Tab-separated table of N, CA and C in Angstrom:
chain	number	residue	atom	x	y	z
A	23	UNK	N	61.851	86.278	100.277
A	23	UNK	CA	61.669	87.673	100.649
A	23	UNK	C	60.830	88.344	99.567
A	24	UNK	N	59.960	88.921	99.839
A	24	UNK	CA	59.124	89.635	99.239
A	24	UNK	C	58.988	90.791	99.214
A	25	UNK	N	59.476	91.432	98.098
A	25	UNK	CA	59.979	92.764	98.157
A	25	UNK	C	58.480	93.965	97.520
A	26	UNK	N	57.979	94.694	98.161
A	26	UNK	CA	56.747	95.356	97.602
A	26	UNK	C	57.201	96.462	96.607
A	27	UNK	N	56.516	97.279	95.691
A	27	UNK	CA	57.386	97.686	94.735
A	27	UNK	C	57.466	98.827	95.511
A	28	UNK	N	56.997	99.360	96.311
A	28	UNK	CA	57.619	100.540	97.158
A	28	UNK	C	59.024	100.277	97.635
A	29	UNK	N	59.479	99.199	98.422
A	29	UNK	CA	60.240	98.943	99.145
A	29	UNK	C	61.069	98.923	97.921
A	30	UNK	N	61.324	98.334	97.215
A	30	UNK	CA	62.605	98.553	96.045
A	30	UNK	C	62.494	99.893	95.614
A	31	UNK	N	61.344	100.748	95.364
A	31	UNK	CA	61.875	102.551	94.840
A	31	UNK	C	62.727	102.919	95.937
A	32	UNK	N	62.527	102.336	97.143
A	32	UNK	CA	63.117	103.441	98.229
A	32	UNK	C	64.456	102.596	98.529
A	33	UNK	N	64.762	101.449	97.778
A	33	UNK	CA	66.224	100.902	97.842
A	33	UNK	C	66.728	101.431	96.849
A	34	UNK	N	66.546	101.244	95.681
A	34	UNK	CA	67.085	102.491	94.616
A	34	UNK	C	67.353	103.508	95.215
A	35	UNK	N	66.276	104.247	95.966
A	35	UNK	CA	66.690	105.697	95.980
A	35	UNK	C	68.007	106.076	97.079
A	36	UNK	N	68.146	104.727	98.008
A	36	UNK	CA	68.871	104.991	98.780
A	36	UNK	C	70.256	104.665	98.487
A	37	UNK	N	69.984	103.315	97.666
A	37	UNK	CA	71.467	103.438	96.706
A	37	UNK	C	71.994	104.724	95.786
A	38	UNK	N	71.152	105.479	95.316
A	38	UNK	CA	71.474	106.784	94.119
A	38	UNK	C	71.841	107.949	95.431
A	39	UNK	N	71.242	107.755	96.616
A	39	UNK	CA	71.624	108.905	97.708
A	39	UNK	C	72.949	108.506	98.241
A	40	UNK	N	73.709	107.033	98.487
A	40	UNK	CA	74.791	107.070	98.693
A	40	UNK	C	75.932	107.136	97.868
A	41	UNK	N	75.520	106.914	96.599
A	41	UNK	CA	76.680	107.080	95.536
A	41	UNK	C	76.536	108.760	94.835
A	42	UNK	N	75.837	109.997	95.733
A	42	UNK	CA	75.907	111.065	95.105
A	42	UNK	C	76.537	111.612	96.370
A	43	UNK	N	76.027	110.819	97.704
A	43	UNK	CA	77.089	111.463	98.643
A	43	UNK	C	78.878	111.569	98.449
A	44	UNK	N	79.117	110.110	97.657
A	44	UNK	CA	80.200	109.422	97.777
A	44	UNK	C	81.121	110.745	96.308
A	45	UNK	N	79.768	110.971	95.977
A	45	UNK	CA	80.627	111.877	94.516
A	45	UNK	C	80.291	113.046	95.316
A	46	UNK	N	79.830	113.700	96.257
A	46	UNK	CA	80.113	115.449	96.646
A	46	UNK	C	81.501	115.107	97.885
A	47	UNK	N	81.759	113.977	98.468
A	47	UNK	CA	82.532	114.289	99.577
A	47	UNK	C	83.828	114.196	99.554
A	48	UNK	N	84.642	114.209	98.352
A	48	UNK	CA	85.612	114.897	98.312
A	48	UNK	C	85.792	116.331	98.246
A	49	UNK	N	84.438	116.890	97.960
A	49	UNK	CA	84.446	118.371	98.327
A	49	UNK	C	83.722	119.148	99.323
A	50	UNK	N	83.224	118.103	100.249
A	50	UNK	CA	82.901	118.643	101.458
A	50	UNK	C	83.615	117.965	102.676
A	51	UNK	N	84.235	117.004	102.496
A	51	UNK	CA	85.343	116.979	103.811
A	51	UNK	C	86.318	117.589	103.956
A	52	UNK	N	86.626	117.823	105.074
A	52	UNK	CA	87.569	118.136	106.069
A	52	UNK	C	89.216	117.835	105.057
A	53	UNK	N	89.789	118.845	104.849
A	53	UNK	CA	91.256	118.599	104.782
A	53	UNK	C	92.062	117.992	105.453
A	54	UNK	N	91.771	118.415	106.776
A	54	UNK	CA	92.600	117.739	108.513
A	54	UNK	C	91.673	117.163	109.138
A	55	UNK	N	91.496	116.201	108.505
A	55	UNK	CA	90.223	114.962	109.816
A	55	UNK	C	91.014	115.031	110.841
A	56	UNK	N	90.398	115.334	112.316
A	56	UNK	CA	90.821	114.562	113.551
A	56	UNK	C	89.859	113.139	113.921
A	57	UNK	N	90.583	112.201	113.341
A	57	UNK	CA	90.389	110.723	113.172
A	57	UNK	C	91.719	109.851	113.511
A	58	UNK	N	91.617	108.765	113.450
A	58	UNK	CA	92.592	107.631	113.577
A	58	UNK	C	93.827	108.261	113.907
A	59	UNK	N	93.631	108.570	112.356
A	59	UNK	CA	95.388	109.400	111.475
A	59	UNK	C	95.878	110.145	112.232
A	60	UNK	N	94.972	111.007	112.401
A	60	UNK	CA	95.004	112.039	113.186
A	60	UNK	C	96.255	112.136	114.444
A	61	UNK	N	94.762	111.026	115.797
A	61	UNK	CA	95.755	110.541	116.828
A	61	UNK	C	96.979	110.160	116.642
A	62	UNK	N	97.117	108.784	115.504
A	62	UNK	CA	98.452	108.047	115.397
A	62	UNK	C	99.406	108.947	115.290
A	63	UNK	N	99.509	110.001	114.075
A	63	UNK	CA	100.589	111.682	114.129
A	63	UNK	C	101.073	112.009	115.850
A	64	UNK	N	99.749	112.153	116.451
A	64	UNK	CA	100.200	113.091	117.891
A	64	UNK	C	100.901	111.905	118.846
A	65	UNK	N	100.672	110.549	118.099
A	65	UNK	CA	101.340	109.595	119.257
A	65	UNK	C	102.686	109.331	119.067
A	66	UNK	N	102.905	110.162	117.668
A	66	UNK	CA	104.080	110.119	117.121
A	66	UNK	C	104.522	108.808	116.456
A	67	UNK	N	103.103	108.040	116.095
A	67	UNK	CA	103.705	106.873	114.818
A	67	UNK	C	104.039	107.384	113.818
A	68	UNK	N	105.060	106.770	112.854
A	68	UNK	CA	105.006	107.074	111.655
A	68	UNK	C	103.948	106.316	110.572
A	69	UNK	N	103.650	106.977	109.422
A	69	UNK	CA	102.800	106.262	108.852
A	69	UNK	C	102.881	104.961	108.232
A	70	UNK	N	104.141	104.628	107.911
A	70	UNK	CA	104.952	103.195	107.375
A	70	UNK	C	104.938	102.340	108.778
A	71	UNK	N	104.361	102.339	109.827
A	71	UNK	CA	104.229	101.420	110.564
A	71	UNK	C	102.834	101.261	111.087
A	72	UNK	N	102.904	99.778	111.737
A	72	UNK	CA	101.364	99.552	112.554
A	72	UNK	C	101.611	99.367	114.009
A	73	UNK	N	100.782	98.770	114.438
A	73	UNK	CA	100.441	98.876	115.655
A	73	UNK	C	101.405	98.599	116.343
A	74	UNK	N	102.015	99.648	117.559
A	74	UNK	CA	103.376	99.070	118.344
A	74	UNK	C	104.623	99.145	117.473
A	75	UNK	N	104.340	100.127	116.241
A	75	UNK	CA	106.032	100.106	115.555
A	75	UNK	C	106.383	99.007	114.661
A	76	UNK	N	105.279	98.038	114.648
A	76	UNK	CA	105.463	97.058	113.732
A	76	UNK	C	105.248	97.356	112.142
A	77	UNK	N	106.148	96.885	111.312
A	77	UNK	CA	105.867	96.798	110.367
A	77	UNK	C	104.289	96.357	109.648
A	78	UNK	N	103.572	96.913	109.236
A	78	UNK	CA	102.302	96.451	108.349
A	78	UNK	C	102.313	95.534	107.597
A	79	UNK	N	101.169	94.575	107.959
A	79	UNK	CA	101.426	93.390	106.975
A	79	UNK	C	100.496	92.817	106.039
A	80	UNK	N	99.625	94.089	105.715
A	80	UNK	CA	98.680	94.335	104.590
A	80	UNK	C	98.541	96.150	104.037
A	81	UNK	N	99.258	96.491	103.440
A	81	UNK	CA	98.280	97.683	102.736
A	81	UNK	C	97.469	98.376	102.154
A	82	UNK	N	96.747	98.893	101.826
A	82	UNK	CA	95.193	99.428	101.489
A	82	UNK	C	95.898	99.321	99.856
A	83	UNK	N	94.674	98.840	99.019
A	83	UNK	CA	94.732	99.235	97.576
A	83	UNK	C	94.622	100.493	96.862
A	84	UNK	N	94.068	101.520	98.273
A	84	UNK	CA	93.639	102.792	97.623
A	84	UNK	C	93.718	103.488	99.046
A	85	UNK	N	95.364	104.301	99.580
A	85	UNK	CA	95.455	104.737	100.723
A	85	UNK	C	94.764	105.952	100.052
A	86	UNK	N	94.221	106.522	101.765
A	86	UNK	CA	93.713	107.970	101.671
A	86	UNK	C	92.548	108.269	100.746
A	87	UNK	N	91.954	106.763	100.585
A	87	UNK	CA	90.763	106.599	99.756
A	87	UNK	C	91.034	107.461	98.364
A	88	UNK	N	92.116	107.192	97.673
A	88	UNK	CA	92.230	107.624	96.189
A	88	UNK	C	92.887	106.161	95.431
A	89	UNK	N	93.001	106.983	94.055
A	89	UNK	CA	93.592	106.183	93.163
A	89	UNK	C	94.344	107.304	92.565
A	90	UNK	N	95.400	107.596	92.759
A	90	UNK	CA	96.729	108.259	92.116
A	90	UNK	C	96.404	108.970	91.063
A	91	UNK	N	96.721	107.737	90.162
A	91	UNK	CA	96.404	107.771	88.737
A	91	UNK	C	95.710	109.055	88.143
A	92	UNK	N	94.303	108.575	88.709
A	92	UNK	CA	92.960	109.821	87.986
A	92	UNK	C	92.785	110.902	88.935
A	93	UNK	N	93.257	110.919	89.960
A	93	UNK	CA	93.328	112.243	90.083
A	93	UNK	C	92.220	112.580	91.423
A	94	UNK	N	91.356	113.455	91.223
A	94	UNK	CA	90.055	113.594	91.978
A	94	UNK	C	89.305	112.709	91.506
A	95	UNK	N	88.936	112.388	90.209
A	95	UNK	CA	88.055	111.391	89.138
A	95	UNK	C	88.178	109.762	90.103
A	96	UNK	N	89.669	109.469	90.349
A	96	UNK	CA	89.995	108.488	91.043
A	96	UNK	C	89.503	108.067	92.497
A	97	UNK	N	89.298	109.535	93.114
A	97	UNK	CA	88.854	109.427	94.476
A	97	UNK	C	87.615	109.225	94.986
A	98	UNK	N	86.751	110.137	93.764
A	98	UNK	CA	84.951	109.301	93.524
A	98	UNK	C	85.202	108.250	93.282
A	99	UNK	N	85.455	107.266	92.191
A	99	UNK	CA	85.518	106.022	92.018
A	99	UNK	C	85.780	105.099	92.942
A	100	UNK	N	87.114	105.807	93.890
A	100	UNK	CA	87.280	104.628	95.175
A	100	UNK	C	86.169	104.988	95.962
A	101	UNK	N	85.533	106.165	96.343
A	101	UNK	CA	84.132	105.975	97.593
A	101	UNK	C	83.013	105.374	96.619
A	102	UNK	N	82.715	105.635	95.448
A	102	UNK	CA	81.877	104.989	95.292
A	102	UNK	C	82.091	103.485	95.608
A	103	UNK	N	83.283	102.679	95.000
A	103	UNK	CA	83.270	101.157	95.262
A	103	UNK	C	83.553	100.698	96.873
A	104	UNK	N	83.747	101.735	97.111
A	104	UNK	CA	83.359	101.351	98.825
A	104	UNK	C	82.552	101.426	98.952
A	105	UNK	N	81.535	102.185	98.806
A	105	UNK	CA	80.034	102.585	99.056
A	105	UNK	C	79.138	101.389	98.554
A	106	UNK	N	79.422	100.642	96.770
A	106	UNK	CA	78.691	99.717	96.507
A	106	UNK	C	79.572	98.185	97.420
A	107	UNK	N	80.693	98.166	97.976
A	107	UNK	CA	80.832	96.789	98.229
A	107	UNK	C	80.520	96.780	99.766
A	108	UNK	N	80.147	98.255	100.416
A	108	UNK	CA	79.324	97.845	101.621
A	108	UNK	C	78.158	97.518	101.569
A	109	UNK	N	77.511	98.042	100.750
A	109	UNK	CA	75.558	97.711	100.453
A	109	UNK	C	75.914	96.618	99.660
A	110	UNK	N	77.147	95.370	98.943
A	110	UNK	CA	76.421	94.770	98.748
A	110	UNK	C	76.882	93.606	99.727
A	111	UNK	N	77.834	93.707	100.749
A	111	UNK	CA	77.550	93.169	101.448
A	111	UNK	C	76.908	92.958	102.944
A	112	UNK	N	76.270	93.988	103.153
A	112	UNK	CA	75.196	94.383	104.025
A	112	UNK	C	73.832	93.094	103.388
A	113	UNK	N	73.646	93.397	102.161
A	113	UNK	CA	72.713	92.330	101.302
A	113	UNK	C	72.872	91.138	101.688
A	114	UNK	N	74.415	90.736	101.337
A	114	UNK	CA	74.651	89.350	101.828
A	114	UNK	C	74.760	88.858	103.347
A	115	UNK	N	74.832	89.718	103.973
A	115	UNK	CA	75.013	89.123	105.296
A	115	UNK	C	72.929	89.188	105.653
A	116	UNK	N	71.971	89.942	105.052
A	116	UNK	CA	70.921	90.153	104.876
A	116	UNK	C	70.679	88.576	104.389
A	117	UNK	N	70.573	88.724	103.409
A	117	UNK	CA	70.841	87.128	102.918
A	117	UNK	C	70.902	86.189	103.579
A	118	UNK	N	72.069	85.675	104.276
A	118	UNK	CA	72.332	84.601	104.673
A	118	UNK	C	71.273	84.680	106.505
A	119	UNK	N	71.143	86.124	106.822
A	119	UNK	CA	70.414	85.786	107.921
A	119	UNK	C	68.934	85.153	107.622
A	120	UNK	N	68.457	86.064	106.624
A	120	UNK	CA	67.197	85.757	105.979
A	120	UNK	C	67.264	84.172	105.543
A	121	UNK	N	68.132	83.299	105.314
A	121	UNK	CA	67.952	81.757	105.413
A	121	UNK	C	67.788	81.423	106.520
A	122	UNK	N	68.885	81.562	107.351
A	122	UNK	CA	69.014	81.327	108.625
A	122	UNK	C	67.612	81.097	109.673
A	123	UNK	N	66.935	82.629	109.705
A	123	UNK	CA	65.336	82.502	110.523
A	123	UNK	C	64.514	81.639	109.810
């Protein structure tokens, strides 16, 4: 793959545009998403269960996309590492198609 040096400024830039989104949007989302959560409340799940009342049999490392600990500081940190372990595996699945053809 042959990357032109344009095409890498504008991957940089698009990496520095998702990790500044990832640091304003704890202060521009929604308090009360109507999402998932949302529904599951009005269907009357509780949150300690999954699908059908079953017990869950994996939990998130960072519910509600935070980290306790740090606070707000914690909650950038978890979107950002969501943000970098989707672009970098967007890359890799890029990758492996790019062998593939």
């Amino acid at each position: 793959m042959n990357l032109s040096k344009k095409d890498g400024y504008l991957i940089i830039v698009a990496v520095i545009i998702c990790i500044i989104i990832s640091c304003l949007s704890p202060f521009i989302a929604s308090g009360n998403p109507d999402g998932l959560e949302k529904s599951a409340e009005d269907a009357g799940l509780a949150e300690d269960y999954g699908v059908d009342g079953l017990n869950e049999i994996y939990s998130s490392p960072f519910p509600d996309y935070t980290f306790e600990p740090l606070g707000l500081l914690g909650e950038i940190g978890v979107l950002i590492l969501g943000a970098v372990i989707c672009l970098a595996g967007g890359f890799v699945v890029g990758k492996i198609i790019e062998k593939r053809g």
